[in-house]
Amino acid sequence: MRTADVVIVGAGAAGLTAALFATQARATKSRVVLLDGAATVGVKILVSGGGRCNVTHHTVTAADFFGNRRVIKNVLAGFPVQDTIAWFASLGVTLKREETGKLFPVTDKARTVLTSLVSSCQARGVDILCRHRVSRIDRVPDPRDGYLFLVHHSQGSMAAQKVILAMGGRSLPKSGSDGMGYVMAERLGHRVSPTSPALVPLVLDEGMFHQRLMGLSQIVRLTTVIDGKRVDQRIGSLLWTHFGVSGPVVMDASRFWTLARHQGQDAEIFANFLPDSRSEDIDQWLVEQTMQSSQRTVAKILSQRVPLRFAEEVGRHVGCDPSRLLAQCPRQDRLRLVDALSRLRLPIVRDRGWNYAEVTAGGVPLEEVDYRTMESKLVSGLYLIGEMLDCDGRIGGFNFQWAWATGSLAGRAISGT
């Protein structure tokens, strides 16, 4: 049986980071092994940010995440954005800031990020073993002293003094993160809170007009209501697609809808297409337009504030002919328009599933790890990092920052630096 000082299960963003920090002490003689079930490592890195890899965000706070924010705040403080920028620079990757606050490699290529991580691991003697899918981890008495871990994988078994679980959540299962990490954690004594897709597009009822607006983007305010109670409200860009809706604001709001539905709760999302206006303001504006432009159609008037294509579709949707003069529309039609513009219920039938989700909501509770080292409070020598933990960030590089932060803390704790 092969042996290692440290076995890291999962060679994604968090796992690669942990490996680098675990070997950063010049005097270390520890053998660090990365095991990954996929044929190649870092698939999520390569597909992120449209192939450019949104490494992090200029400003990252606990408020950008969901989970135990006290713990999240302390983890982020242990490896802030400035450290991420400096660390990547030391690996030969210079980052640039875009107007949105997102940071990308100056090459605009995700491959730059992955190559730097992998080559740095190899330079430090880390063994990266692909096609080594881990199926079970046992904690057994060490004949010499204490305990050790037996890591069983598709090519055999390996004994290790310490294990870092970096197996990801359940998003993009083709990358290897199929939820098996949660099974490992539970077998070792941890709890796993309910999981659901997050940062995932939403599918609308076929009777909706989304297909005729495919490719159109609008700034909207989305309000998510769970069991009659408002739980989230945010403004951002919504993208109409052939299947429903996507875009940053939808992706961010999706976690609330999916988590609620997975728990059997009633969940609804409403859209205000004039996000700076209340319904009464919109109604007053339409009345004024009727008086000032009596010969203009519903679509033409609405197109002053929303795209014409949307104006036409929303008119038809509420039974108000968009080619009709607004002045000729009865009050009831006008109020239906107001309601559709200010609080249109999106007829969501489902999320688009794990294959399209960028991250997982839920996971191992943060209270079960030491935020200074990411070591389990229940199992000595076991560390949990990245997406396995019950923490998910909004879109924009925040989940990568969580991976770099948790990976660095675990690695430094092991290396003693």
Coordinates of C-alpha atoms in Angstrom, one line a residue:
M1 CA 0.0 0.0 0.0
R2 CA 1.3 3.4 -0.9
T3 CA 1.6 6.1 1.8
A4 CA 1.5 9.9 1.9
D5 CA 1.7 12.5 4.6
V6 CA -1.2 14.3 3.1
V7 CA -3.9 13.1 0.6
I8 CA -6.0 15.8 -1.0
V9 CA -9.2 14.4 -2.6
G10 CA -10.2 16.6 -5.5
A11 CA -7.9 18.6 -7.8
G12 CA -10.1 21.6 -8.4
A13 CA -9.5 25.2 -7.4
A14 CA -9.5 24.5 -3.6
G15 CA -7.6 21.3 -3.8
L16 CA -4.8 22.7 -6.0
T17 CA -4.5 25.7 -3.7
A18 CA -4.3 23.5 -0.6
A19 CA -1.6 21.4 -2.2
L20 CA 0.5 24.5 -3.0
F21 CA 0.3 25.9 0.4
A22 CA 0.9 22.5 2.1
T23 CA 4.2 22.4 0.3
Q24 CA 5.3 26.1 0.5
A25 CA 7.6 25.6 3.5
R26 CA 11.1 25.1 2.1
A27 CA 12.0 22.7 4.9
T28 CA 9.0 20.5 4.4
K29 CA 9.6 16.8 3.5
S30 CA 5.9 15.9 3.4
R31 CA 4.6 13.9 0.6
V32 CA 1.5 15.5 -0.7
V33 CA -0.8 13.6 -3.1
L34 CA -3.7 14.9 -5.1
L35 CA -6.3 12.3 -6.1
D36 CA -8.9 13.1 -8.7
G37 CA -11.4 10.8 -10.5
A38 CA -11.5 12.8 -13.7
A39 CA -9.2 12.2 -16.7
T40 CA -8.0 15.8 -16.4
V41 CA -8.0 18.3 -13.5
G42 CA -9.5 21.7 -13.1
V43 CA -12.5 21.4 -15.5
K44 CA -14.5 24.0 -13.6
I45 CA -11.7 26.5 -13.8
L46 CA -11.5 26.1 -17.5
V47 CA -15.2 26.6 -18.1
S48 CA -15.7 29.5 -15.6
G49 CA -16.2 33.1 -16.7
G50 CA -16.9 32.1 -20.3
G51 CA -13.5 30.4 -20.5
R52 CA -11.7 33.4 -19.0
C53 CA -11.9 32.4 -15.3
N54 CA -13.3 35.1 -13.0
V55 CA -10.6 34.6 -10.4
T56 CA -12.0 36.9 -7.7
H57 CA -13.7 40.2 -7.2
H58 CA -12.2 43.5 -6.2
T59 CA -14.3 43.7 -3.0
V60 CA -15.3 40.6 -1.2
T61 CA -17.2 40.5 2.1
A62 CA -19.2 38.0 4.1
A63 CA -22.3 39.7 2.8
D64 CA -21.6 38.3 -0.6
F65 CA -22.1 34.8 0.7
F66 CA -24.8 32.7 2.2
G67 CA -24.1 30.5 5.2
N68 CA -22.8 31.3 8.7
R69 CA -21.5 34.7 8.0
R70 CA -19.5 35.0 11.2
V71 CA -17.4 32.0 10.1
I72 CA -17.3 33.2 6.5
K73 CA -16.0 36.6 7.7
N74 CA -13.2 35.0 9.6
V75 CA -12.2 32.6 6.7
L76 CA -12.1 35.5 4.2
A77 CA -10.0 37.6 6.6
G78 CA -7.5 34.7 6.7
F79 CA -6.8 35.1 2.9
P80 CA -8.3 38.4 1.6
V81 CA -8.5 39.5 -2.0
Q82 CA -5.1 41.4 -1.8
D83 CA -3.5 38.1 -0.8
T84 CA -5.1 36.3 -3.8
I85 CA -3.8 39.0 -6.2
A86 CA -0.3 38.8 -4.8
W87 CA -0.3 35.0 -4.7
F88 CA -1.3 34.7 -8.3
A89 CA 1.3 37.2 -9.2
S90 CA 3.9 35.0 -7.5
L91 CA 2.7 32.1 -9.7
G92 CA 3.2 34.3 -12.8
V93 CA -0.5 35.2 -13.3
T94 CA -1.2 38.9 -13.4
L95 CA -4.9 39.9 -12.8
K96 CA -6.8 42.8 -14.3
R97 CA -9.8 44.5 -12.9
E98 CA -12.9 45.2 -15.1
E99 CA -15.6 47.8 -14.6
T100 CA -17.8 45.3 -12.9
G101 CA -15.1 44.8 -10.2
K102 CA -14.4 41.3 -11.5
L103 CA -10.8 40.2 -11.7
F104 CA -9.5 38.1 -14.7
P105 CA -6.1 37.0 -15.9
V106 CA -4.7 39.6 -18.3
T107 CA -4.5 36.8 -20.9
D108 CA -8.3 36.4 -20.7
K109 CA -7.7 32.7 -20.7
A110 CA -8.7 30.3 -17.9
R111 CA -6.0 27.9 -19.1
T112 CA -3.5 30.4 -17.8
V113 CA -4.8 30.0 -14.3
L114 CA -5.0 26.3 -14.4
T115 CA -1.6 25.8 -15.9
S116 CA 0.0 28.0 -13.3
L117 CA -1.6 26.0 -10.5
V118 CA -0.7 22.6 -11.9
S119 CA 2.8 23.4 -13.0
S120 CA 3.5 25.0 -9.6
C121 CA 2.2 21.9 -7.8
Q122 CA 4.5 19.7 -10.0
A123 CA 7.5 21.9 -9.3
R124 CA 7.0 21.4 -5.6
G125 CA 6.8 17.7 -5.9
V126 CA 3.0 17.2 -5.5
D127 CA 1.8 14.0 -7.1
I128 CA -1.3 14.7 -9.1
L129 CA -3.0 11.4 -9.9
C130 CA -6.0 11.5 -12.3
R131 CA -8.5 8.7 -12.8
H132 CA -8.1 7.8 -9.1
R133 CA -11.7 8.1 -8.0
V134 CA -12.0 7.8 -4.2
S135 CA -14.8 5.5 -3.1
R136 CA -14.3 5.3 0.7
I137 CA -12.1 6.7 3.5
D138 CA -11.6 4.9 6.7
R139 CA -10.0 6.2 9.9
V140 CA -8.1 3.4 11.6
P141 CA -5.6 3.1 14.5
D142 CA -2.0 3.8 13.5
P143 CA 0.3 1.0 14.7
R144 CA 2.9 3.7 15.6
D145 CA 0.7 6.3 17.2
G146 CA -2.8 7.7 17.0
Y147 CA -4.8 7.2 13.8
L148 CA -4.3 7.3 10.1
F149 CA -6.6 7.4 7.1
L150 CA -7.0 4.6 4.5
V151 CA -8.1 6.2 1.3
H152 CA -9.6 3.6 -1.1
H153 CA -9.7 4.6 -4.8
S154 CA -10.2 3.0 -8.2
Q155 CA -6.5 2.1 -8.5
G156 CA -6.0 0.7 -5.0
S157 CA -5.6 2.3 -1.6
M158 CA -3.3 4.8 0.1
A159 CA -2.6 5.5 3.7
A160 CA -2.2 9.1 5.0
Q161 CA -1.7 11.0 8.2
K162 CA -4.0 13.8 7.0
V163 CA -6.8 14.1 4.5
I164 CA -8.2 17.2 2.8
L165 CA -11.6 16.7 1.3
A166 CA -11.9 19.1 -1.7
M167 CA -14.4 17.1 -3.8
G168 CA -16.7 19.9 -4.6
G169 CA -20.5 19.9 -4.3
R170 CA -22.9 18.5 -6.9
S171 CA -22.7 21.2 -9.6
L172 CA -21.3 20.3 -13.0
P173 CA -21.1 16.6 -12.2
K174 CA -19.3 15.8 -15.5
S175 CA -16.4 17.6 -13.9
G176 CA -16.3 15.0 -11.1
S177 CA -18.2 16.8 -8.4
D178 CA -21.2 14.5 -8.1
G179 CA -21.8 14.8 -4.4
M180 CA -19.6 11.9 -3.4
G181 CA -17.7 14.2 -1.1
Y182 CA -20.8 14.6 1.1
V183 CA -21.0 10.8 1.4
M184 CA -17.4 10.7 2.6
A185 CA -18.0 13.5 5.1
E186 CA -21.1 11.8 6.5
R187 CA -19.3 8.5 6.9
L188 CA -16.6 10.3 8.9
G189 CA -19.2 11.7 11.2
H190 CA -20.2 15.1 9.7
R191 CA -23.7 16.4 8.9
V192 CA -24.7 17.6 5.5
S193 CA -27.3 20.3 5.2
P194 CA -29.8 20.0 2.3
T195 CA -28.2 20.8 -1.0
S196 CA -29.7 22.3 -4.2
P197 CA -28.4 23.9 -7.4
A198 CA -27.3 27.6 -7.0
L199 CA -26.3 30.1 -9.7
V200 CA -28.4 28.2 -12.1
P201 CA -30.7 29.3 -14.9
L202 CA -34.5 28.9 -14.5
V203 CA -36.9 27.2 -16.9
L204 CA -40.2 28.9 -17.6
D205 CA -43.6 27.4 -18.6
E206 CA -43.8 26.9 -22.4
G207 CA -46.8 29.2 -22.5
M208 CA -44.6 32.2 -21.5
F209 CA -43.2 34.5 -24.2
H210 CA -39.5 34.0 -23.4
Q211 CA -38.7 32.2 -26.7
R212 CA -39.8 35.2 -28.7
L213 CA -37.4 37.4 -26.7
M214 CA -34.5 35.1 -26.8
G215 CA -31.2 37.0 -26.5
L216 CA -32.8 40.1 -25.1
S217 CA -31.3 41.5 -21.8
Q218 CA -33.0 43.8 -19.4
I219 CA -32.2 45.4 -16.1
V220 CA -34.9 44.3 -13.6
R221 CA -35.6 44.0 -9.9
L222 CA -36.4 40.4 -8.8
T223 CA -38.3 39.6 -5.6
T224 CA -38.3 36.1 -4.3
V225 CA -41.2 35.1 -2.1
I226 CA -41.1 31.8 -0.1
D227 CA -44.3 30.6 1.6
G228 CA -45.7 34.1 1.2
K229 CA -42.7 35.9 2.8
R230 CA -40.2 38.0 0.8
V231 CA -36.7 36.5 1.4
D232 CA -34.7 38.3 -1.3
Q233 CA -34.7 41.3 -3.6
R234 CA -32.0 42.3 -6.0
I235 CA -31.5 44.4 -9.2
G236 CA -29.4 43.2 -12.1
S237 CA -29.4 42.0 -15.7
L238 CA -32.0 39.3 -16.8
L239 CA -31.5 37.4 -20.0
W240 CA -34.4 35.9 -21.9
T241 CA -33.4 32.5 -23.4
H242 CA -35.0 29.7 -25.4
F243 CA -35.7 27.8 -22.1
G244 CA -36.6 30.6 -19.8
V245 CA -34.4 33.2 -18.0
S246 CA -30.8 33.5 -17.1
G247 CA -28.4 36.4 -16.5
P248 CA -26.6 37.5 -13.3
V249 CA -29.7 38.6 -11.4
V250 CA -31.5 35.4 -12.1
M251 CA -28.5 33.3 -11.2
D252 CA -28.1 35.0 -7.9
A253 CA -31.8 34.7 -7.0
S254 CA -32.0 31.1 -8.1
R255 CA -30.6 29.6 -4.9
F256 CA -33.6 30.8 -2.9
W257 CA -36.1 29.3 -5.3
T258 CA -34.3 26.0 -5.7
L259 CA -33.5 25.5 -2.0
A260 CA -37.2 26.2 -1.1
R261 CA -38.6 23.9 -3.8
H262 CA -36.2 21.1 -2.8
Q263 CA -37.5 21.5 0.8
G264 CA -41.2 21.4 -0.4
Q265 CA -41.9 25.1 0.1
D266 CA -43.9 27.3 -2.2
A267 CA -41.5 29.6 -4.1
E268 CA -42.2 32.4 -6.5
I269 CA -40.1 35.1 -8.2
F270 CA -41.6 38.4 -9.4
A271 CA -39.9 40.8 -11.8
N272 CA -40.2 44.6 -11.9
F273 CA -39.0 45.8 -15.4
L274 CA -38.9 49.4 -14.2
P275 CA -36.8 48.7 -11.1
D276 CA -36.6 52.3 -9.9
S277 CA -40.4 52.7 -10.0
R278 CA -43.3 51.5 -7.9
S279 CA -46.6 50.4 -9.4
E280 CA -48.3 53.7 -8.5
D281 CA -45.5 55.6 -10.2
I282 CA -45.9 53.5 -13.4
D283 CA -49.6 54.0 -13.4
Q284 CA -49.2 57.8 -13.0
W285 CA -46.7 57.8 -15.9
L286 CA -49.1 55.9 -18.2
V287 CA -52.0 58.3 -17.3
E288 CA -49.7 61.2 -18.1
Q289 CA -48.6 59.6 -21.4
T290 CA -52.3 59.0 -22.3
M291 CA -53.0 62.7 -21.9
Q292 CA -49.8 63.9 -23.7
S293 CA -49.7 61.4 -26.5
S294 CA -53.2 60.3 -27.2
Q295 CA -52.3 59.1 -30.7
R296 CA -49.5 56.7 -29.7
T297 CA -49.9 53.0 -29.3
V298 CA -49.4 51.0 -26.2
A299 CA -46.1 49.5 -27.6
K300 CA -44.7 52.8 -28.6
I301 CA -45.3 54.4 -25.3
L302 CA -43.9 51.5 -23.3
S303 CA -40.9 51.4 -25.6
Q304 CA -39.8 54.7 -24.1
R305 CA -38.8 52.7 -21.0
V306 CA -38.5 49.1 -22.0
P307 CA -37.3 47.4 -25.3
L308 CA -39.9 47.4 -28.0
R309 CA -39.9 43.6 -28.4
F310 CA -40.7 43.3 -24.7
A311 CA -43.3 46.0 -24.8
E312 CA -45.2 44.1 -27.5
E313 CA -45.0 40.8 -25.8
V314 CA -46.0 42.0 -22.3
G315 CA -49.0 43.8 -23.9
R316 CA -50.2 40.6 -25.6
H317 CA -49.4 38.6 -22.4
V318 CA -51.9 40.7 -20.4
G319 CA -54.5 40.9 -23.2
C320 CA -53.8 44.5 -24.1
D321 CA -53.3 44.8 -27.9
P322 CA -49.9 46.5 -28.2
S323 CA -50.9 48.2 -31.5
R324 CA -53.9 49.8 -29.9
L325 CA -53.9 53.5 -28.9
L326 CA -53.2 53.7 -25.2
A327 CA -55.8 56.4 -24.9
Q328 CA -58.4 53.9 -26.1
C329 CA -57.5 51.2 -23.6
P330 CA -59.9 50.9 -20.6
R331 CA -58.6 51.4 -17.1
Q332 CA -58.6 47.7 -16.4
D333 CA -56.2 47.1 -19.3
R334 CA -53.9 49.8 -18.1
L335 CA -53.8 48.3 -14.6
R336 CA -52.9 44.9 -16.0
L337 CA -50.0 46.6 -17.8
V338 CA -48.9 48.3 -14.6
D339 CA -49.0 45.0 -12.8
A340 CA -47.0 43.2 -15.5
L341 CA -44.4 45.9 -15.6
S342 CA -44.0 46.2 -11.8
R343 CA -44.7 42.7 -10.5
L344 CA -44.7 40.0 -13.3
R345 CA -44.8 36.5 -11.8
L346 CA -42.3 34.4 -13.7
P347 CA -43.9 31.0 -14.3
I348 CA -40.9 28.9 -13.2
V349 CA -41.4 25.2 -13.6
R350 CA -37.9 24.0 -12.6
D351 CA -34.3 25.0 -12.4
R352 CA -32.0 23.8 -15.2
G353 CA -30.3 21.2 -13.1
W354 CA -26.9 20.3 -11.8
N355 CA -25.4 20.2 -15.2
Y356 CA -25.9 24.0 -15.6
A357 CA -25.5 25.1 -11.9
E358 CA -22.3 26.9 -11.2
V359 CA -22.3 26.1 -7.5
T360 CA -24.0 24.1 -4.7
A361 CA -26.1 25.6 -1.9
G362 CA -25.8 23.6 1.3
G363 CA -23.2 21.1 2.4
V364 CA -21.1 20.5 5.6
P365 CA -22.1 23.0 8.2
L366 CA -19.3 25.7 8.8
E367 CA -19.8 25.2 12.5
E368 CA -18.2 21.8 12.2
V369 CA -14.8 23.1 11.1
D370 CA -12.2 25.3 12.7
Y371 CA -12.2 28.5 10.6
R372 CA -8.5 29.2 11.3
T373 CA -7.3 25.9 9.8
M374 CA -10.4 24.3 8.1
E375 CA -9.7 21.2 10.2
S376 CA -12.7 19.2 11.2
K377 CA -13.8 19.7 14.8
L378 CA -15.0 16.1 14.8
V379 CA -12.2 14.2 13.2
S380 CA -8.6 15.1 13.9
G381 CA -6.5 15.3 10.8
L382 CA -9.4 15.8 8.4
Y383 CA -9.9 19.1 6.6
L384 CA -12.8 20.3 4.5
I385 CA -12.6 23.1 2.0
G386 CA -14.2 24.7 -1.0
E387 CA -17.7 23.9 -2.2
M388 CA -18.1 21.0 0.1
L389 CA -18.9 23.4 2.9
D390 CA -22.3 25.1 3.4
C391 CA -21.3 28.4 1.8
D392 CA -22.1 29.7 -1.6
G393 CA -21.4 33.1 -3.0
R394 CA -23.1 35.3 -5.5
I395 CA -21.9 35.4 -9.1
G396 CA -18.8 37.4 -9.9
G397 CA -15.7 35.5 -8.7
F398 CA -16.8 35.1 -5.0
N399 CA -16.9 31.3 -5.1
F400 CA -13.4 31.2 -6.4
Q401 CA -12.3 33.5 -3.6
W402 CA -13.8 31.0 -1.2
A403 CA -11.9 28.2 -2.8
W404 CA -8.5 30.1 -2.6
A405 CA -9.2 31.2 1.0
T406 CA -10.2 27.8 2.4
G407 CA -7.5 26.0 0.4
S408 CA -4.8 28.3 1.6
L409 CA -5.9 28.0 5.3
A410 CA -5.9 24.3 5.2
G411 CA -2.6 24.1 3.4
R412 CA -0.8 26.6 5.7
A413 CA -2.1 24.8 8.7
I414 CA -0.6 21.5 7.5
S415 CA 2.7 23.1 6.4
G416 CA 3.0 25.1 9.6
T417 CA 3.4 28.4 7.9

